[in-house]
Coordinates of C-alpha atoms and ligand atoms in Angstrom, one line a residue:
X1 CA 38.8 105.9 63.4
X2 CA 39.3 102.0 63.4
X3 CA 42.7 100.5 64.0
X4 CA 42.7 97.5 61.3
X5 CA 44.1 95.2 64.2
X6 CA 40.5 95.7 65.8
X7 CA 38.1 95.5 62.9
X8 CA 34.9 96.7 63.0
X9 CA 31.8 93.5 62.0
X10 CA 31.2 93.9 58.4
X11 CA 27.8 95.2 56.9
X12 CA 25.6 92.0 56.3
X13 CA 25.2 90.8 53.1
X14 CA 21.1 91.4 53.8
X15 CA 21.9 95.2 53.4
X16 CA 24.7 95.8 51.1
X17 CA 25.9 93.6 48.1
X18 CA 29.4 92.3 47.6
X19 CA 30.8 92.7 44.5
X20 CA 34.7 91.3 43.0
X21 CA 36.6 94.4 41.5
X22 CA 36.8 92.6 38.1
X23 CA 33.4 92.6 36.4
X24 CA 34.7 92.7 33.1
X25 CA 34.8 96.1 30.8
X26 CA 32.7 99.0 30.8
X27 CA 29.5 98.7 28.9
X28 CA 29.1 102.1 28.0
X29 CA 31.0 104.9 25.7
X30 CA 30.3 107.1 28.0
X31 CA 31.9 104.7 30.9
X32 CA 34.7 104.2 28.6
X33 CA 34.8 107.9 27.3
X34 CA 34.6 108.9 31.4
X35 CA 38.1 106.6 32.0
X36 CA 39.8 107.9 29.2
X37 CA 39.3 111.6 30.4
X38 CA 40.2 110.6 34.5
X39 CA 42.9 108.8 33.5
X40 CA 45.5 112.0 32.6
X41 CA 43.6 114.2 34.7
X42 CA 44.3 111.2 37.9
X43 CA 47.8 111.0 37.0
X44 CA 49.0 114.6 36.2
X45 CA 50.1 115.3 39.7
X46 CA 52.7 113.6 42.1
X47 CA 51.2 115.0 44.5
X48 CA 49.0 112.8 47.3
X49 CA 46.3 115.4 48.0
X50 CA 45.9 116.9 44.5
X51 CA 46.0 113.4 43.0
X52 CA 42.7 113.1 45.6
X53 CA 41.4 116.0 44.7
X54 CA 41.1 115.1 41.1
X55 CA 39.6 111.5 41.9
X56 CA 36.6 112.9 43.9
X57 CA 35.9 115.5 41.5
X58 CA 35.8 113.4 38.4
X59 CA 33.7 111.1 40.5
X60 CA 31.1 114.4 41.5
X61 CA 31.5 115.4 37.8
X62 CA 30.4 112.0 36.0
X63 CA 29.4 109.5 38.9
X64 CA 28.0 110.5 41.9
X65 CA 26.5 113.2 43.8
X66 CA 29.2 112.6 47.1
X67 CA 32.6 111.1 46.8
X68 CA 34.8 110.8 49.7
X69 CA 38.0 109.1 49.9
X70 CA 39.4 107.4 53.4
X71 CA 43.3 106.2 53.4
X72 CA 44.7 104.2 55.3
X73 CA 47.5 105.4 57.6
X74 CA 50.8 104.2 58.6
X75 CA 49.8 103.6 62.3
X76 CA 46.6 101.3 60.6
X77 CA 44.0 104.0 61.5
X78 CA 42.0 105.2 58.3
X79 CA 41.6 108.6 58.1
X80 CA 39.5 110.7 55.8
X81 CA 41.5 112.5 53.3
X82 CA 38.6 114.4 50.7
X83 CA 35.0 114.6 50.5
X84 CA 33.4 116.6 47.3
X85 CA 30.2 117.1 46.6
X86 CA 28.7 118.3 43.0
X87 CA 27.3 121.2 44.5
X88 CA 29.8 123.9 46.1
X89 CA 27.1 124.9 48.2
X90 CA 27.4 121.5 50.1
X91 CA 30.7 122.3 51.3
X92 CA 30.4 123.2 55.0
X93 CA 28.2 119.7 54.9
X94 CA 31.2 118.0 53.2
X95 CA 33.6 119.4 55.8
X96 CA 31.2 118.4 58.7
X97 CA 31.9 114.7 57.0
X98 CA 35.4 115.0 56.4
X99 CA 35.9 115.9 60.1
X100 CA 33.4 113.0 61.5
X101 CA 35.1 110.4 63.6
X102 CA 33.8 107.0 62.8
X103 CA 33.0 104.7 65.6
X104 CA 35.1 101.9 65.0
X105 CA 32.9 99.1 67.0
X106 CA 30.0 100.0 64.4
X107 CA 29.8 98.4 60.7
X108 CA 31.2 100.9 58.6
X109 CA 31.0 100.8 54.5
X110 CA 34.8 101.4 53.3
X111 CA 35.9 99.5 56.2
X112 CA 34.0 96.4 54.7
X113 CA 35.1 97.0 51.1
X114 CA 39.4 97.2 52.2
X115 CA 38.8 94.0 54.5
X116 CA 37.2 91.9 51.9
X117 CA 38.7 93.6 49.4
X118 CA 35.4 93.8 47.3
X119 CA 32.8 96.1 45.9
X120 CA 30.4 97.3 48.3
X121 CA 26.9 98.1 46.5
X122 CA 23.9 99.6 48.7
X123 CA 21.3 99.8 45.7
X124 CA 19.0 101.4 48.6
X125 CA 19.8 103.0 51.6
X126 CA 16.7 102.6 53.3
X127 CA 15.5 102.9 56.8
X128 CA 17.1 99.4 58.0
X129 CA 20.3 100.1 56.1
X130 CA 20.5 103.9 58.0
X131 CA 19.2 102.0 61.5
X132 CA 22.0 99.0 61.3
X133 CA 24.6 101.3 60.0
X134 CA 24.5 104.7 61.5
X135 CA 26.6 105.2 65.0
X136 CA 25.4 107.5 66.6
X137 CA 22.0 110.2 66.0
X138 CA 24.3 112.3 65.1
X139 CA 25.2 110.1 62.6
X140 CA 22.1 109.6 61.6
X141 CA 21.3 113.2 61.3
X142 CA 24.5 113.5 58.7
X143 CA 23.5 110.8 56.7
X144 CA 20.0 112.0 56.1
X145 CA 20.9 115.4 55.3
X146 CA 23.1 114.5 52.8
X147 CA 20.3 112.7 51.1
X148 CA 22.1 109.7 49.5
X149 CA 19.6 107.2 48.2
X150 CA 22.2 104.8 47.0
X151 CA 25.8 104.0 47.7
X152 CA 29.3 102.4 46.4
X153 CA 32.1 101.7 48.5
X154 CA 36.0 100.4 46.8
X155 CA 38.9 99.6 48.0
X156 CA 41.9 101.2 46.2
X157 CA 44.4 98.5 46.8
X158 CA 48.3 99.7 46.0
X159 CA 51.1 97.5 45.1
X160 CA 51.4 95.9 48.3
X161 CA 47.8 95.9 49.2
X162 CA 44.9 97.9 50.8
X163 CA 45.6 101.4 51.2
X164 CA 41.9 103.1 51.5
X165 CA 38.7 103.1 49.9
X166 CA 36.5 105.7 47.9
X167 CA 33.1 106.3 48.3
X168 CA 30.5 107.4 46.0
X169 CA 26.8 108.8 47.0
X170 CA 24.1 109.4 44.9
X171 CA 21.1 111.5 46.0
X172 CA 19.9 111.4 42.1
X173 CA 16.3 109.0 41.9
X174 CA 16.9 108.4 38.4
X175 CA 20.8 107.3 39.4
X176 CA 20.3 104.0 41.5
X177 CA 23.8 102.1 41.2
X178 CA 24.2 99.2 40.0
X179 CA 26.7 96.6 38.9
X180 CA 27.6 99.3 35.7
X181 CA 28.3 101.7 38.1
X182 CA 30.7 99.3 40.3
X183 CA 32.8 98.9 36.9
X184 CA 33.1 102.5 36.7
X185 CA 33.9 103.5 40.6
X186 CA 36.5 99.8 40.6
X187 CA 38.3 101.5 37.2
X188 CA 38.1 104.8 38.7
X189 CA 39.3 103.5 42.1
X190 CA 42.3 101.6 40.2
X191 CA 43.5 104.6 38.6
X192 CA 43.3 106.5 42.2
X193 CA 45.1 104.2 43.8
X194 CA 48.6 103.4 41.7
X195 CA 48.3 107.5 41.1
X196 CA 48.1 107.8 45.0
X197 CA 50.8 104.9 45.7
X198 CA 53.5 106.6 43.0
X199 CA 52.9 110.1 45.0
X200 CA 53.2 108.3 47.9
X201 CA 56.6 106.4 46.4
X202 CA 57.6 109.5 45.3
X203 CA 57.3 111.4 48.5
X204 CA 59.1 108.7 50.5
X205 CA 62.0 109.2 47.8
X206 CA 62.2 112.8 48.0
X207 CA 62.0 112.4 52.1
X208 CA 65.1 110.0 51.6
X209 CA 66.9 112.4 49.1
X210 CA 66.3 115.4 51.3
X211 CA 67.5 113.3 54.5
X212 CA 70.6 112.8 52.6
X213 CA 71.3 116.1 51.2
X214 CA 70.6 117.7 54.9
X215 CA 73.4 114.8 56.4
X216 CA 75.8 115.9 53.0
X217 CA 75.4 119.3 53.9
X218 CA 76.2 119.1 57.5
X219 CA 79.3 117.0 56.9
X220 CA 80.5 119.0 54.5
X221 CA 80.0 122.0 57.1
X222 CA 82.0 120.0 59.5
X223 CA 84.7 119.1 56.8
X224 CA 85.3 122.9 55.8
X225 CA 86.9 123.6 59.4
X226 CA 89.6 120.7 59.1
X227 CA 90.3 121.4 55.9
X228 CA 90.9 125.5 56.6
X229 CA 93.7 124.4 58.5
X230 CA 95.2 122.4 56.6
X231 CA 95.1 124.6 53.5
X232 CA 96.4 127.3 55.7
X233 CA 98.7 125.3 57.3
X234 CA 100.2 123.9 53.9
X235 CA 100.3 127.5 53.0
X236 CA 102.9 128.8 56.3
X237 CA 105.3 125.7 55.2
X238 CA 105.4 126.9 51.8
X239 CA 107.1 130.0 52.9
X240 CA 110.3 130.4 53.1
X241 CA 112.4 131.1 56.1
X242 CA 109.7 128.9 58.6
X243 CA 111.5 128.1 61.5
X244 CA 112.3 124.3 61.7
X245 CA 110.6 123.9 65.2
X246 CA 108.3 125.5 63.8
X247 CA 107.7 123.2 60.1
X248 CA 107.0 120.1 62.9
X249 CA 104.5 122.0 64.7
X250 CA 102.5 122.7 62.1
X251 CA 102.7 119.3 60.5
X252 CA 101.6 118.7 63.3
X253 CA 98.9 120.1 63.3
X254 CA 98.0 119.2 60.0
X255 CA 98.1 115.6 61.1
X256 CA 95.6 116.5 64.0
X257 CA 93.4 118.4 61.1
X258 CA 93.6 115.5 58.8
X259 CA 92.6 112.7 61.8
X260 CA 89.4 114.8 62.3
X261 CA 88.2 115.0 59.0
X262 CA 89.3 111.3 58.5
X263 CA 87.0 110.2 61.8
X264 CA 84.3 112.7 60.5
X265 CA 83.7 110.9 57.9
X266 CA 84.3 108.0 59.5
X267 CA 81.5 108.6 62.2
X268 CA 79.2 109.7 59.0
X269 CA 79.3 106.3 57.0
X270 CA 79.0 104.4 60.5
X271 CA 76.3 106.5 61.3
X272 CA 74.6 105.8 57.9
X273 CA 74.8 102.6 57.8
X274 CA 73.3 102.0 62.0
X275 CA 70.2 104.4 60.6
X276 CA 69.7 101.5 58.0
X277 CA 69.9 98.8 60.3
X278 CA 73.1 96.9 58.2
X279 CA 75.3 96.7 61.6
X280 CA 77.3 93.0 61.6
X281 CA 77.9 92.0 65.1
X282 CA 79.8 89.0 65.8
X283 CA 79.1 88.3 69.5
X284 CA 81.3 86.9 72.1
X285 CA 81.2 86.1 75.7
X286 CA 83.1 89.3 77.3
X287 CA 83.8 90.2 80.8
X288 CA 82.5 93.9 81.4
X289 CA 86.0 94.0 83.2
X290 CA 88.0 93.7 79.7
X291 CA 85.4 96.3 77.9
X292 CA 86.0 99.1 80.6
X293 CA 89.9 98.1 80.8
X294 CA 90.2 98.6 76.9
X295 CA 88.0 101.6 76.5
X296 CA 89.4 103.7 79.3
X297 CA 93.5 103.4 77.9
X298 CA 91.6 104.3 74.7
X299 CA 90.3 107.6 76.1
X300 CA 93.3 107.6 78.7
X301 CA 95.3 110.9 76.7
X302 CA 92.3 112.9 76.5
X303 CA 91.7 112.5 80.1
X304 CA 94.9 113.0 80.9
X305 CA 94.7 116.5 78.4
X306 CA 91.5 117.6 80.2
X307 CA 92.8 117.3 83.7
X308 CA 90.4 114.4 84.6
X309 CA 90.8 111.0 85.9
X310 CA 87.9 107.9 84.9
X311 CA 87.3 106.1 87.6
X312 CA 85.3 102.7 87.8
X313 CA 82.7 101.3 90.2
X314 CA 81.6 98.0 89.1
X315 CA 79.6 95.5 91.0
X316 CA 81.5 92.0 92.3
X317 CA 80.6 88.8 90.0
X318 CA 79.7 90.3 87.2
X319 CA 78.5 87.8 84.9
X320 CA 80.0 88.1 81.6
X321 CA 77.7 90.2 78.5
X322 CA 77.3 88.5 75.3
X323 CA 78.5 91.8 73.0
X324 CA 80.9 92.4 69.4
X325 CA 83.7 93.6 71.8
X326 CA 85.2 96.9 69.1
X327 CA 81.3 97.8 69.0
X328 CA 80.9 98.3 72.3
X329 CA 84.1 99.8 73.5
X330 CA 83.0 102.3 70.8
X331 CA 80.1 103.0 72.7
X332 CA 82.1 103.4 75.9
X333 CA 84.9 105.7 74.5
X334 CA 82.1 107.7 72.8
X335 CA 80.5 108.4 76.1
X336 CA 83.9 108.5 77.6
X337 CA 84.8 111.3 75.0
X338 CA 81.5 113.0 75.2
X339 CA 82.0 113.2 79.1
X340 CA 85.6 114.3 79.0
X341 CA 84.5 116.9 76.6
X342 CA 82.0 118.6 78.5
X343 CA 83.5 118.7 81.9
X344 CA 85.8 121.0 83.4
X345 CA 89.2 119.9 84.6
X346 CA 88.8 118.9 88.1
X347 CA 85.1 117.8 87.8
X348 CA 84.1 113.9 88.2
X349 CA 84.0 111.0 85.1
X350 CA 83.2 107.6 86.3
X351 CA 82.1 104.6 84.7
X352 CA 79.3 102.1 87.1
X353 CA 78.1 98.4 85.8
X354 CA 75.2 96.8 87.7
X355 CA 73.8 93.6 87.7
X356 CA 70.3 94.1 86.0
X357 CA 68.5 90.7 85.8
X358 CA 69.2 89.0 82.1
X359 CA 71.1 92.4 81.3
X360 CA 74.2 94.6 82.6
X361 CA 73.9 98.3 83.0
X362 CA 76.2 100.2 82.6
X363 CA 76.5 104.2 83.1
X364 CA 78.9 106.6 82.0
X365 CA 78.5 109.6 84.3
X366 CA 80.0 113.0 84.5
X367 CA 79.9 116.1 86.7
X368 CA 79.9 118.3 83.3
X369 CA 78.2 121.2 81.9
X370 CA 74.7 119.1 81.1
X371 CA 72.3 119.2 78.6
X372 CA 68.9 121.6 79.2
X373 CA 65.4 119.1 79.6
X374 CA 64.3 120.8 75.9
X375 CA 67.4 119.3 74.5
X376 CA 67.6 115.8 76.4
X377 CA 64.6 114.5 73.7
X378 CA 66.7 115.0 70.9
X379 CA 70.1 114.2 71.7
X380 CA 70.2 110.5 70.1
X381 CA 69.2 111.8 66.8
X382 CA 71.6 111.8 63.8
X383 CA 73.4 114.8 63.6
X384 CA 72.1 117.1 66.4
X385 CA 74.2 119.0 68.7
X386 CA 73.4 121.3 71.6
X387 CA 73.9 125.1 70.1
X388 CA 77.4 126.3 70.5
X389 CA 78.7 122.6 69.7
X390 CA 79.1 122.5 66.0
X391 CA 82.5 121.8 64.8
X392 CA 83.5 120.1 67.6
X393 CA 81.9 117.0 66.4
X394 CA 79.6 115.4 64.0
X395 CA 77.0 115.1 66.1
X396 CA 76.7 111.2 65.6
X397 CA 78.1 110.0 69.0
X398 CA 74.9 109.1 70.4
X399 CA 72.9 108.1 67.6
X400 CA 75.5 105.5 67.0
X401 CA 76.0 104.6 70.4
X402 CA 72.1 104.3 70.3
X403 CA 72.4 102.1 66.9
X404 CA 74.8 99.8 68.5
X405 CA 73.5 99.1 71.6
X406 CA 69.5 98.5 70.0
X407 CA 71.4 95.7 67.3
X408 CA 72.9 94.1 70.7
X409 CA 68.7 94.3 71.7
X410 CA 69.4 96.7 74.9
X411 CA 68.1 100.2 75.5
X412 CA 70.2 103.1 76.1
X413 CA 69.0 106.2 77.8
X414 CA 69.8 109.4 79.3
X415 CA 69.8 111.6 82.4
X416 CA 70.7 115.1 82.4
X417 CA 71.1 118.4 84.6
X418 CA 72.1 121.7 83.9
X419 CA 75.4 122.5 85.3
X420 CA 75.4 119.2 88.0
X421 CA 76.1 116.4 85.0
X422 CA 74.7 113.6 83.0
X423 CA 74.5 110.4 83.1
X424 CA 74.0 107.9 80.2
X425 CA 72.8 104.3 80.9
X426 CA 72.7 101.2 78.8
X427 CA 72.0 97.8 79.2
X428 CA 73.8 94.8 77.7
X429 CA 72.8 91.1 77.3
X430 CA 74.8 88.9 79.7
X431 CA 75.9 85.8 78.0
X432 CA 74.6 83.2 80.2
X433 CA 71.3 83.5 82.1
X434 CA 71.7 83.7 85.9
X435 CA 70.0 80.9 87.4
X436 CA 67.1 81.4 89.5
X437 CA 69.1 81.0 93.1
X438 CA 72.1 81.1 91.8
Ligands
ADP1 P1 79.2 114.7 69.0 O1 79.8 113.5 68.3 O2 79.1 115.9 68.1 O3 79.6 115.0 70.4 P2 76.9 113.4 70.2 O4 75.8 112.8 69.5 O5 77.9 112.6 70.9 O6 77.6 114.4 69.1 O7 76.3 114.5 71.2 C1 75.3 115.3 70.8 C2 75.3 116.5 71.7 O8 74.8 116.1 73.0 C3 76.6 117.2 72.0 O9 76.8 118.2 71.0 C4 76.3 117.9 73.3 O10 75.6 119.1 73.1 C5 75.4 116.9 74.0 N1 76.1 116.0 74.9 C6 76.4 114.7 74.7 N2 77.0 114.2 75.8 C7 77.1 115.2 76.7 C8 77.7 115.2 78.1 N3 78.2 114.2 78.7 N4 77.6 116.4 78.7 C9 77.0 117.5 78.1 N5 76.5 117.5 76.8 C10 76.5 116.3 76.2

């Protein structure tokens, strides 16, 4: 259906009326007796689709003979949610409707009620109105078989604006809709629409709970292991008679236990607070030369305990990257850890910076284990890890190397085989603009 950047011509005035939502109260007891029934019945789900559900058949029930409902997506398309008809025996008719894809170069009803934000009345549907409107004979043929003699389209607007439209069909020739009928389908339409809004609310707030809980849950996971040894640990010093050489050791290695679970948790908050964008950079001109020097004596012990040496290979006249220095040699010893990690002692780990235009890129390449191709697509997400991996991190390198490297506005990607080595590439922002010949 119609992306709203490319809208569709409206439906001229000649063939449908526009009405404003407002046109006062309902007229009628049985309008107002009609609200005050849809009202609890609208709103006693928190649920998108049921809360739908309810709409179009209160609307079948009291209103119209058709009701369908169109919403408007995140990506802008609108896309057809329910259709309902009063008889059941219209359904495989109401499912061909539901599944019809709109032409979005052709005037379309709901389309012209969320971009003028109006009622849309067609007292008539007559042959011109079916001849300007439908898109296709197929189109035609739908129309005409479901015998609607008279039509109302609504927008149901949401807090922060548009986010459909209903529409209501009547095939009745004693119900020809009017401005009465507007009232009703605009009150009915406003009830849909903060019901549809809070379920949608609601669903994004369970999303985010449920995101949370599953991050909680895997750092705790992660935690458990750290903590094991230290409880154990704690547990050996308590008895009597340990050795002293021993009693170092093992504070030892409860220190070690300790640092893990410290930079665990460290690595979670970080990696929180990157996924909501609140990263603080404060950018200075750095030569590439003083990142790599810094980040590699960071890493230089666990090289040295894997049995590997970094080695650079940077391009002459670098020009100097405009960067928040501790961020980036983050990044660097994150990839430095990651390939130190995953290769074998006597394998390859050397860092490369290129000239790239108004950029630097710079790889971080290893002769390691690799990462299979099903697995390369999900590796800068939060907290995955290739199977086999858990425990021995949080599974947040990446995805904060990825967070830190898109606030400094550069790209960051990744190259990958099986058992011949990986390479990650990322580009930062040089701090002055070469000049054209320069
Ligand atoms: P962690 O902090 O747990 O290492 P990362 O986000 O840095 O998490 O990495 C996620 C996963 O990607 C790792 O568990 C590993 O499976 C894979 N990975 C990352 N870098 C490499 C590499 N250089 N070689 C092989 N696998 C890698």
């Amino acid at each position: 259906m119609a992306p709203l950047e490319a809208p569709p011509p409206l439906i001229p005035a000649s063939l449908a009326r526009r009405l404003p939502l407002d046109l006062g109260p309902v007229g009628t007891l049985a309008g107002s007796r009609f609200l005050a029934e849809a009202g609890p019945r609208i709103c006693s789900s928190l649920d998108r689709d049921e809360t739908l559900h309810a709409v179009v058949q209160l609307a079948v029930q009291h209103l119209a003979d058709w009701c369908l409902v169109d919403l408007l997506e995140r990506d802008g398309e609108l896309r057809r949610v329910v259709v309902a008809h009063a008889d059941p025996a219209h359904r495989e008719l109401a499912e061909r409707i539901r599944r019809y894809r709109i032409d979005p170069a052709s005037p379309h009803l709901e389309l012209t009620a969320i971009r003028t934000g109006e009622a849309v009345l067609v007292p008539s549907v007559t042959p011109e109105y079916l001849a300007a409107t439908a898109q296709s004979p197929e189109h035609f043929g739908l129309l005409a078989d479901t015998g609607v003699h008279s039509m109302i389209a609504v927008p149901l607007l949401g807090r922060s604006g548009p986010i459909g439209a209903m529409l209501l069909g009547s095939c009745r020739p004693r119900r020809r809709y009017d401005e009465e009928h507007v009232r009703l389908a605009a009150e009915l339409a406003r009830r849909a629409a903060l019901a549809v809004d809070n379920a949608r609310r609601y669903g994004e707030v369970c999303d985010a709970v449920r995101a949370r809980d599953e991050a909680l849950a895997v750092v705790a996971h992660d935690l458990r292991s750290p903590l094991a040894t230290i409880v154990m640990a704690a547990d050996v010093l308590l008895q009597e008679g340990t050795a002293p050489a021993l009693r170092t050791d093992i504070v030892r290695g409860i220190r070690r236990a300790a640092r893990h679970a410290n930079r665990l948790v460290a690595e979670y908050l970080d990696g929180a607070r990157l996924a909501e964008g609140h990263v603080v950079l404060d950018l200075q001109a750095t030569s590439v030369d003083a990142l790599l020097a810094e980040s590699v004596a960071l890493v230089q012990r666990q090289a040295d305990g894997a049995g590997l040496a970094v080695t650079l290979d940077l391009e002459a006249g670098l020009p100097p990257v405009r960067v928040d220095l501790d961020r980036i040699v983050e990044v660097f010893t994150n990839l430095l850890g990651n390939a130190l990690k995953f290769t074998p002692a006597g394998g390859r780990v050397v860092v490369r910076a290129r000239a790239g235009g108004d950029a630097v890129v710079c790889t971080v390449e290893d002769t390691g284990i690799g990462i299979p191709a099903d697995a390369l697509p999900h590796v800068f997400e939060r907290f995955w890890q290739s199977s086999g991996q858990r425990g021995r991190g949080a599974g947040l390198g990446l995805a904060i190397c990825k967070g830190i490297v898109d606030a400094h506005g550069g790209r960051i990607w990744i190259e990958s085989e099986p058992g011949a080595g990986t390479r990650v590439h990322f580009t930062l922002p040089v701090a002055i603009a070469p000049r054209p010949n320069g």
